[in-house]
CSV table of C-alpha atoms and ligand atoms in Angstrom, one decimal:
chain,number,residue,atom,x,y,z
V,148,UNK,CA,101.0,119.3,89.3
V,149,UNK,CA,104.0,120.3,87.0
V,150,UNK,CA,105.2,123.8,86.7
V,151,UNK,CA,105.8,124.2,82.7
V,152,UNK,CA,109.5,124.0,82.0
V,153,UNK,CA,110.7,122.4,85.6
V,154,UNK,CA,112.3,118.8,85.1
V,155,UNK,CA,109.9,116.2,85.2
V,156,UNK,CA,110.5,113.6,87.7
V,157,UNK,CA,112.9,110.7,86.9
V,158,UNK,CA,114.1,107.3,88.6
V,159,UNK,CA,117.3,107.1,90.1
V,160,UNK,CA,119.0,104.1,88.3
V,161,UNK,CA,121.2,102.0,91.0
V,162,UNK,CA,125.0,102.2,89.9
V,163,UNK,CA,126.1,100.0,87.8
V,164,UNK,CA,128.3,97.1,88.5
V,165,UNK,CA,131.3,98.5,86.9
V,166,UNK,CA,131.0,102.1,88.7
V,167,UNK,CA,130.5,99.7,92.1
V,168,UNK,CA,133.5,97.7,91.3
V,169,UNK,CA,135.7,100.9,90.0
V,170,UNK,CA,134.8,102.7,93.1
V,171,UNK,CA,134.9,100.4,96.0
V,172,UNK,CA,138.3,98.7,93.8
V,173,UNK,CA,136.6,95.2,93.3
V,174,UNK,CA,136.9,92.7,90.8
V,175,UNK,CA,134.2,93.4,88.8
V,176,UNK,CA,132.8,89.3,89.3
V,177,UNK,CA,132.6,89.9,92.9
V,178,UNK,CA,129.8,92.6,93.1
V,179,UNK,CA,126.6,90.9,94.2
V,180,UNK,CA,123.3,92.1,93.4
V,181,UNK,CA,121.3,92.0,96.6
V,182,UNK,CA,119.8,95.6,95.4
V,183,UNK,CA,117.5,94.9,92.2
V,184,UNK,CA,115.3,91.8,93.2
V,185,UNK,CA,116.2,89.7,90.5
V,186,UNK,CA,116.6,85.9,90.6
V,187,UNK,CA,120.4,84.7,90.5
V,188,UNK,CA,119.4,82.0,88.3
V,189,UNK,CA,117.9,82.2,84.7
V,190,UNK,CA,115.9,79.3,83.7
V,191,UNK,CA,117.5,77.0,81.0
V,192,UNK,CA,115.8,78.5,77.3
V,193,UNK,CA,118.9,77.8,75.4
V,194,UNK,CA,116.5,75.9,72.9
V,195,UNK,CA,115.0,78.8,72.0
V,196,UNK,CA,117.7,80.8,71.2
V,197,UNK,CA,119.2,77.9,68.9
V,198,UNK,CA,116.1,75.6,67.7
V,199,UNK,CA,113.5,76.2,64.9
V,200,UNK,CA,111.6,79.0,67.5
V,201,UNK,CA,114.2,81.1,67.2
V,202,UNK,CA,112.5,84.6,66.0
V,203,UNK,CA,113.4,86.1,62.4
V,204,UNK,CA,115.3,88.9,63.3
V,205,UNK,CA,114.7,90.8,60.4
V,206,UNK,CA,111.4,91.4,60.3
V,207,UNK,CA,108.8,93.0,63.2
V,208,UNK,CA,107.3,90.8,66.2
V,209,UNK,CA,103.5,90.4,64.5
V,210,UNK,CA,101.2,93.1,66.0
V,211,UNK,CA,99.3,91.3,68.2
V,212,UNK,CA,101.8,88.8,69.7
V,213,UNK,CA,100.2,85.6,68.8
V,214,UNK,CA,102.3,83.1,70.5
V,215,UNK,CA,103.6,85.0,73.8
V,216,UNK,CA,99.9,85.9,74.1
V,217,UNK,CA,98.9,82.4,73.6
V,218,UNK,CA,101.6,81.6,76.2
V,219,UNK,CA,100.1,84.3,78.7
V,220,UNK,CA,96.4,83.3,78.2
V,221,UNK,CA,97.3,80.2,79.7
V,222,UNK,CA,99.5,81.0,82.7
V,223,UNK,CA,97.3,84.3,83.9
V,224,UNK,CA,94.0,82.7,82.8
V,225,UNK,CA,93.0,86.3,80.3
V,226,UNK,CA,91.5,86.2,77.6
V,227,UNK,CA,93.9,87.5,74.4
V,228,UNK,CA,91.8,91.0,74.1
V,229,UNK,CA,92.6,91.1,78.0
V,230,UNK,CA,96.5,90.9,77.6
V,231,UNK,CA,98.9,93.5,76.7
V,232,UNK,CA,102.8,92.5,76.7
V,233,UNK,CA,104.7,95.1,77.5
V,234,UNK,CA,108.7,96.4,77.8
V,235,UNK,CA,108.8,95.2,81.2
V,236,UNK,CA,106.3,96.0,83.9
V,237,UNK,CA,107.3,99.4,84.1
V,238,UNK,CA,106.2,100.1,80.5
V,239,UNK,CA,103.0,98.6,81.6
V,240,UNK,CA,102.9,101.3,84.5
V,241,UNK,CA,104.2,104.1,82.2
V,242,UNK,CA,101.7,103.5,79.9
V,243,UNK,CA,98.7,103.6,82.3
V,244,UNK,CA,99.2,106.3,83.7
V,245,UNK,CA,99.7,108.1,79.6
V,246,UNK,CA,96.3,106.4,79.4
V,247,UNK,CA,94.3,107.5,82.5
V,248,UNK,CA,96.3,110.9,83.9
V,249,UNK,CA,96.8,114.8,82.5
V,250,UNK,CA,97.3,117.9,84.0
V,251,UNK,CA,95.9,118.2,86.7
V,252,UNK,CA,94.5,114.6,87.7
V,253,UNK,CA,95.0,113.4,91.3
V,254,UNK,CA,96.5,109.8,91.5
V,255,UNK,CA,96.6,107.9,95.0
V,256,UNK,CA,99.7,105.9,95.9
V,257,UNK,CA,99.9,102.9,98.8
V,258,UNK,CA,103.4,104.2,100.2
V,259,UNK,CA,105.7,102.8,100.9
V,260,UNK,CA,106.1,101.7,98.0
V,261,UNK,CA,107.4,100.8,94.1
V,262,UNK,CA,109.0,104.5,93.1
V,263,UNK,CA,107.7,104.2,89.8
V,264,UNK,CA,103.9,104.7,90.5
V,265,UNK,CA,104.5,108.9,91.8
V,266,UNK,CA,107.2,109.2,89.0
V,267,UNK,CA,105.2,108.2,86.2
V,268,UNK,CA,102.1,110.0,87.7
V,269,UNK,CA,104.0,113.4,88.2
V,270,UNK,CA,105.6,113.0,84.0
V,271,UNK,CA,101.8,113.2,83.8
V,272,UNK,CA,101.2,116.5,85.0
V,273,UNK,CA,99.0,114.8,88.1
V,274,UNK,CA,99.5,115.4,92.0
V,275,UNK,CA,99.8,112.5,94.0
V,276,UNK,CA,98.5,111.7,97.5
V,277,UNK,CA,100.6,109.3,99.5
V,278,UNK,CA,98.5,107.3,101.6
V,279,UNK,CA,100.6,105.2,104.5
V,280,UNK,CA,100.5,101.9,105.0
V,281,UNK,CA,99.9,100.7,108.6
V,282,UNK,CA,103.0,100.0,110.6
V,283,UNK,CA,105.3,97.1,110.6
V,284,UNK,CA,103.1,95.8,113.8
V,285,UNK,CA,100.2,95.9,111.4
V,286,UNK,CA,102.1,94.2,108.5
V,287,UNK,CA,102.2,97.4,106.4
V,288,UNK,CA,98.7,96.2,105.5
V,289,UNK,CA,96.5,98.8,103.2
V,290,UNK,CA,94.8,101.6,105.2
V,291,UNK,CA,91.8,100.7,103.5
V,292,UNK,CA,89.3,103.5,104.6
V,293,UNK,CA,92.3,106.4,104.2
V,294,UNK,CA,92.7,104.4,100.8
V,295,UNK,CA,89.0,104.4,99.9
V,296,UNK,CA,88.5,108.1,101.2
V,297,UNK,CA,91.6,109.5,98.8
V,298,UNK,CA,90.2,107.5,95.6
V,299,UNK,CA,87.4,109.6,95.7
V,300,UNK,CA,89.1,113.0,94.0
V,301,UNK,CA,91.4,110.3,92.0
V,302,UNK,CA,91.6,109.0,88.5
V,303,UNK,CA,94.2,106.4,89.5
V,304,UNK,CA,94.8,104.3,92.4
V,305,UNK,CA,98.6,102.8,92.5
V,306,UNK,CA,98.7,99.5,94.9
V,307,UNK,CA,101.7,97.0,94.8
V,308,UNK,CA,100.6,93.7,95.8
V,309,UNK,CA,102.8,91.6,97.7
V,310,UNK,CA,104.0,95.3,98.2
V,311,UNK,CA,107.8,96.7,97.5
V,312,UNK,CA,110.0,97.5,99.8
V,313,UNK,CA,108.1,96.0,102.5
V,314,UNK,CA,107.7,92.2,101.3
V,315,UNK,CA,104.2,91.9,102.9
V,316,UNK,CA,101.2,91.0,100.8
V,317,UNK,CA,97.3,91.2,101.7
V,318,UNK,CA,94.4,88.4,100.9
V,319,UNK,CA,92.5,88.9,98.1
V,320,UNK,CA,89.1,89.9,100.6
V,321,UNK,CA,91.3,92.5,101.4
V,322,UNK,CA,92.3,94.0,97.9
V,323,UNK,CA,87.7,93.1,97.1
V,324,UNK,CA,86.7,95.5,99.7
V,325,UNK,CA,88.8,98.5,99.2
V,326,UNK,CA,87.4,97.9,94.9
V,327,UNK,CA,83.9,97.5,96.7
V,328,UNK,CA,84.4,100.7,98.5
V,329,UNK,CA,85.7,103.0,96.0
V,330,UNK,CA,82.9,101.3,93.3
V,331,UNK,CA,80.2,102.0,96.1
V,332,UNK,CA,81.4,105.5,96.7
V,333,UNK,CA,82.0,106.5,93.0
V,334,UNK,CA,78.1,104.8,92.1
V,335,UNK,CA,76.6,107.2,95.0
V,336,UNK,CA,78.2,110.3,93.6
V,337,UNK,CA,77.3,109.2,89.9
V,338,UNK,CA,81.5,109.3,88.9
V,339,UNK,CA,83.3,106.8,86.9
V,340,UNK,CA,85.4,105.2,89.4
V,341,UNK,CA,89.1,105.4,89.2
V,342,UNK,CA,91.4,102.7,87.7
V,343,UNK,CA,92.8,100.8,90.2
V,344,UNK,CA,96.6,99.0,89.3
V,345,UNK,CA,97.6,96.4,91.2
V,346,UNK,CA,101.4,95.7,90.4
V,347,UNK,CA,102.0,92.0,90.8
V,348,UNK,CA,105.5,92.1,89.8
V,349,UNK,CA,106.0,89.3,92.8
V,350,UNK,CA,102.3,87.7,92.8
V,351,UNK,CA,104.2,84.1,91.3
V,352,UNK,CA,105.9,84.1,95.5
V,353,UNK,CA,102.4,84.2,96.7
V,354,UNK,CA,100.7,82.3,94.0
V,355,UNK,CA,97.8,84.1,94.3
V,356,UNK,CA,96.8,87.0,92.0
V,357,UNK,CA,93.3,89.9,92.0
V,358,UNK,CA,93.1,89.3,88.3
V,359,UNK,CA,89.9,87.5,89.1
V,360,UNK,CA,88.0,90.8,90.3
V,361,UNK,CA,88.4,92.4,86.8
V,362,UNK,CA,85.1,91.2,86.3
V,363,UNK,CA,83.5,92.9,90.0
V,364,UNK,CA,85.7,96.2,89.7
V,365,UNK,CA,86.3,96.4,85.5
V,366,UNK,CA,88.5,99.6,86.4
V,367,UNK,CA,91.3,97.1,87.5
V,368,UNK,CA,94.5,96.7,86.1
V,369,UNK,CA,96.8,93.9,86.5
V,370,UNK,CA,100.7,94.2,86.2
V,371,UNK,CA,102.7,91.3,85.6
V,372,UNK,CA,106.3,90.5,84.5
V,373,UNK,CA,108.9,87.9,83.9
V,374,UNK,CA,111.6,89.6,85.6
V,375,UNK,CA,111.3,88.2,89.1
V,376,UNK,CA,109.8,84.5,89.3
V,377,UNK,CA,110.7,83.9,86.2
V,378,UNK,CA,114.2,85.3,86.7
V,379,UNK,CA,114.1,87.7,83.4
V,380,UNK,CA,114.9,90.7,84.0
V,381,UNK,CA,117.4,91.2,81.3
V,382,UNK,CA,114.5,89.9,78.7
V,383,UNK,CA,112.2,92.7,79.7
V,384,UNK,CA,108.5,91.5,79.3
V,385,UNK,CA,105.5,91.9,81.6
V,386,UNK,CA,101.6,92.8,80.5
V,387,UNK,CA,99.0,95.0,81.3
V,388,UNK,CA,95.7,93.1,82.0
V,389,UNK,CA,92.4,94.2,82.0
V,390,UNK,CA,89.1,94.1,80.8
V,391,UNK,CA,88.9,95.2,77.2
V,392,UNK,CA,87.4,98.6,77.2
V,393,UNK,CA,89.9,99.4,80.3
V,394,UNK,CA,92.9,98.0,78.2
V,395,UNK,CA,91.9,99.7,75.2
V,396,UNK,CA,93.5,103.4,76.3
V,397,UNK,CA,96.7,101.9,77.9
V,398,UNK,CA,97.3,99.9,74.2
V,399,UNK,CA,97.0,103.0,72.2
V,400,UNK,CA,100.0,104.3,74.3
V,401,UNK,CA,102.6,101.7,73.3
V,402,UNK,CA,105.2,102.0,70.6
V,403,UNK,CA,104.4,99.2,67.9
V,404,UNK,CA,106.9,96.4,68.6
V,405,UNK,CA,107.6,97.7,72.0
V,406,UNK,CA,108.8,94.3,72.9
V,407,UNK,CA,111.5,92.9,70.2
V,408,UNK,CA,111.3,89.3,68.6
V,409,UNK,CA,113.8,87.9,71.0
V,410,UNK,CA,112.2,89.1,73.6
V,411,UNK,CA,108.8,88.1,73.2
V,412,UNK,CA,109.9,84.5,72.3
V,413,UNK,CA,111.8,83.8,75.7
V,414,UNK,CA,109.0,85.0,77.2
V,415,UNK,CA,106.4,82.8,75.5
V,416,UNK,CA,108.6,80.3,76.7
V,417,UNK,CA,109.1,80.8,80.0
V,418,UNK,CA,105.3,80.7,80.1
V,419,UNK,CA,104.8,77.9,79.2
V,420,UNK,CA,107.3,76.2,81.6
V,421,UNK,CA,105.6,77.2,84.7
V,422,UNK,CA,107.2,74.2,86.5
V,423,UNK,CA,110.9,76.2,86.3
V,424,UNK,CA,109.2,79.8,88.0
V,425,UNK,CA,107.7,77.1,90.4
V,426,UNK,CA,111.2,75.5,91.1
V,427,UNK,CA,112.9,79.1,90.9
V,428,UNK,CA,110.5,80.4,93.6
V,429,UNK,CA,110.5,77.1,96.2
V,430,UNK,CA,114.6,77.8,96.4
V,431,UNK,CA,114.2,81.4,96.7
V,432,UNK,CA,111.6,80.5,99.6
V,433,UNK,CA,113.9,77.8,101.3
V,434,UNK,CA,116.6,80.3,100.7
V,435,UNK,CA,114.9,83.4,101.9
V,436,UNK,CA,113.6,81.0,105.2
V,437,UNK,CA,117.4,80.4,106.0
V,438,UNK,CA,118.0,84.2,105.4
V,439,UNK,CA,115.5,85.9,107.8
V,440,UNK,CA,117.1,83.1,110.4
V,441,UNK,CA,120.4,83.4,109.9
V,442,UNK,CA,120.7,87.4,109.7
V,443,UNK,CA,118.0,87.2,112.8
V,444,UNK,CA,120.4,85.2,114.9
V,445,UNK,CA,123.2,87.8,114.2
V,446,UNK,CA,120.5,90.3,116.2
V,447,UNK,CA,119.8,92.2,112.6
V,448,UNK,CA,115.9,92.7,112.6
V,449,UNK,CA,114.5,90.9,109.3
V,450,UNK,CA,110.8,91.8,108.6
V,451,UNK,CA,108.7,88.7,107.7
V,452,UNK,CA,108.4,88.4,103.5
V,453,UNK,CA,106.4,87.0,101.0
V,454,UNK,CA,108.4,87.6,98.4
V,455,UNK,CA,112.1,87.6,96.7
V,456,UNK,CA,113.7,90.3,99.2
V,457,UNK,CA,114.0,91.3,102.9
V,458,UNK,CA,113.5,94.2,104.6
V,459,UNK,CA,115.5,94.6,107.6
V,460,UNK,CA,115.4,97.6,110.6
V,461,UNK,CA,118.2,99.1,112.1
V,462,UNK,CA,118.3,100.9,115.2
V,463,UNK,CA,118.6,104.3,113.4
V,464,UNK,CA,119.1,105.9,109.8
V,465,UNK,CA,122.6,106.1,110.2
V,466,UNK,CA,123.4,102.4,111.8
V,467,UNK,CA,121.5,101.3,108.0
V,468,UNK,CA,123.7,103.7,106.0
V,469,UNK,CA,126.6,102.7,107.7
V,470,UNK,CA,125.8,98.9,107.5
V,471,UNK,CA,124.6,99.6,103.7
V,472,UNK,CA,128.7,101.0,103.4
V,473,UNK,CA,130.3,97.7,105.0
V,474,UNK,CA,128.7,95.6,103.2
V,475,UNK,CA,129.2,97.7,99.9
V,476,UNK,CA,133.3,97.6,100.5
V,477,UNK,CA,133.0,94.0,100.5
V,478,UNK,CA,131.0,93.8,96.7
V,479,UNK,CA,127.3,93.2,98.5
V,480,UNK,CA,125.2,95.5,97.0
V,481,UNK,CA,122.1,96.4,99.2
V,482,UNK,CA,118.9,98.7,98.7
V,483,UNK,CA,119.5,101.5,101.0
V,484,UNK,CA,116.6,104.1,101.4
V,485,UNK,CA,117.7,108.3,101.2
V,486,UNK,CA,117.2,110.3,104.3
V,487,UNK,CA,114.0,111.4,104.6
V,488,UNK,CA,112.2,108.4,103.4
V,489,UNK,CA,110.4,106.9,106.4
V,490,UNK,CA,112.1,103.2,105.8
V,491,UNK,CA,115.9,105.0,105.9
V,492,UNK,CA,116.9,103.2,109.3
V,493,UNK,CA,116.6,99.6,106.7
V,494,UNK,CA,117.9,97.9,103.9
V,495,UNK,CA,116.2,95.8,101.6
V,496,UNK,CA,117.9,92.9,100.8
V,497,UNK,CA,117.6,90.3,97.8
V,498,UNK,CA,117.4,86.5,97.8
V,499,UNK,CA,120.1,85.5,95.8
V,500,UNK,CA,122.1,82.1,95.4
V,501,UNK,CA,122.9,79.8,98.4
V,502,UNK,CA,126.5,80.6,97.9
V,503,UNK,CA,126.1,84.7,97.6
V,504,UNK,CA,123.4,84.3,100.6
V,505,UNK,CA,126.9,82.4,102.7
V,506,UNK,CA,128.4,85.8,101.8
V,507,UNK,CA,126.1,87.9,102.9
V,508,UNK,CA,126.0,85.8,106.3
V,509,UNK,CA,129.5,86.0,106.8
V,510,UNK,CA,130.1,89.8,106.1
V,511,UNK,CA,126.9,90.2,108.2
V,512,UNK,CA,129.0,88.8,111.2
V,513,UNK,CA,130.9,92.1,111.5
V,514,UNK,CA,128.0,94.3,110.9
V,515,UNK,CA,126.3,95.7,113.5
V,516,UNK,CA,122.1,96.5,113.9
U,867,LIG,C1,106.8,96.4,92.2
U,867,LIG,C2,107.6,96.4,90.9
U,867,LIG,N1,106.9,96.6,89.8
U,867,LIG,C3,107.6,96.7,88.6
U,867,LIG,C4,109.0,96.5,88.6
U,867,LIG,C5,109.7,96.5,87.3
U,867,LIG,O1,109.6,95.3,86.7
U,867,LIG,P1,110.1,95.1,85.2
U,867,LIG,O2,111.5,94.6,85.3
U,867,LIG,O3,109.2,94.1,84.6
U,867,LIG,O4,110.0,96.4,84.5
U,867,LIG,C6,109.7,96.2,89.8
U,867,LIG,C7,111.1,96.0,89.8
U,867,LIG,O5,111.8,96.0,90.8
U,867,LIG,C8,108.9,96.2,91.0
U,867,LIG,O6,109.5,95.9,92.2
């Protein structure tokens, strides 16, 4: 809960290129992004920015996002009063939690996990209970009875699904019996149950999403974006998705016109070309393939990954931060993880381009686990 007047929580933005390049005295093209989980290459929507779908810049995107909504109906399978586009998936996140947490409220997070879900549950006044994931031996799967057991004090249950930092996902069974439980426990107490998100920033590398048990579990929420798959991060759309009457609080939340013009017509766009996220997503899994064997042949110690980014265990906390250093000084920018955080012997490593993955390999030579 928040003490009146103490800062409220806040992400810690990763430098910026320029500060990297200033301090580490790069060229400022030479810094590589193997930090932020983006895709290296956009997809090619010059003809929206040039043809006769270019937005009018003058006036507001219309209120209920026809087209991009259109465009998402298709490619998540919701209806339109189920879809709610969004600055990015973190406004989606920021906006449920406005919608479903106060002083006070308790909200359950999957750790480890996306930083997001305790920051924008703590802005909210609420207290958070970490639940662990299993070990690495496990697959960081879901503790699904600890899971089940906390969402009963909870108005919120945060679960990232293929799961940041780790890069492992669960089946779908999985994700149905922990909604299952915590409907069956919440029905024999005679509560509401919680709303349950599952952030599928990275479902497109799986190519499998929950959104289907909405209709089991209509407490369910559904994050999606465009910045990973559909390698646009710099456009900043993603949705809410939900049933109606679960989607209705979280839409009286956002700013009218959250999402500008330009913004919301790359996105409609990129939509409706599922065949370049599919093409974007089979090189980043050939690519991330060659990774995990390449790094693992150097004796580093890749986790297995579902997704657009490895995480990789050192022998301790201090062979990762010094391995996080060397590879900063040479422009490769990796996730590293604070001391105290219980993933701070890795890194966390991005898929990037055949040519920046060479670099990686060959700075990795002199780097050691
Ligand atoms: C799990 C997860 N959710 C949400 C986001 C933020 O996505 P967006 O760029 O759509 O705000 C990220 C970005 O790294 C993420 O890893």
């Amino acid at each position: 809960m928040s003490t009146p007047g103490a800062p409220l929580p806040t992400y810690d933005w990763e430098p910026t290129t320029d500060f990297l390049a200033r301090k580490y005295g790069l060229p400022r093209e030479s810094i590589v992004r193997f930090d932020v989980n983006t895709s290296p290459v956009p997809p090619d929507l010059r003809r929206v920015l040039s043809g006769p779908f270019f937005p009018v810049l003058s006036e507001y995107p219309p209120s209920d996002y026809n087209d991009l909504v259109e465009a998402a109906n298709l490619a998540y399978g919701a209806d339109a009063d189920e879809l709610l586009p969004t600055a990015g998936a973190d406004e989606a996140l920021d906006l449920t939690a406005r919608a479903f947490l106060r002083e006070g409220s308790v909200a359950v997070v999957a750790t480890p996990t996306y930083a997001m879900y305790r920051i924008v549950s703590e802005q909210r006044g609420a207290s958070v209970v970490a639940v662990p994931r299993l070990g690495a031996d496990d697959g960081f799967a879901l503790d699904i009875a600890a899971l089940a057991a906390a969402a009963r004090s909870a108005q919120l249950v945060w679960i990232c699904e293929p799961n940041n930092p780790t890069g492992a996902c669960e089946s779908r069974e999985r994700i149905a019996e922990l909604l299952a439980l915590i409907a069956a426990d919440a029905a024999s107490d005679g509560r509401i149950a919680p709303v349950v998100v599952v952030d599928e920033a990275y479902a497109e590398f799986v190519g499998r999403s929950v959104l289907p048990l909405r209709f089991e579990y209509p407490r369910l929420v559904v994050v999606r974006t465009l910045s990973k798959a559909h390698a646009l991060a710099g456009v900043r759309v993603g949705f809410a998705v939900a049933r109606p009457e679960t989607l209705a609080p979280v839409v009286s939340f956002r700013a009218p016109a959250s999402v500008s013009t330009v913004s919301a017509a790359l996105a409609g766009a990129a939509l409706m070309r599922p065949d370049l996220a599919a093409a974007n997503v089979a090189r980043i899994t050939e690519q991330r393939t060659r990774l995990i064997r390449d790094l693992a042949a150097l004796g580093w110690a890749p986790y297995p990954s579902v997704t657009n980014f490895i995480l990789i265990r050192f022998s301790s906390a201090s062979a990762a931060a010094s391995a996080g250093e060397e590879l900063l000084r040479k422009g490769l920018v990796p996730r590293t993880f604070g001391t105290g955080h219980p993933l701070a012997d890795c890194l966390r490593l991005t898929v990037r381009s055949e040519e920046e993955n060479d670099r990686l390999i060959e700075v990795a030579r002199g780097i050691r686990a």
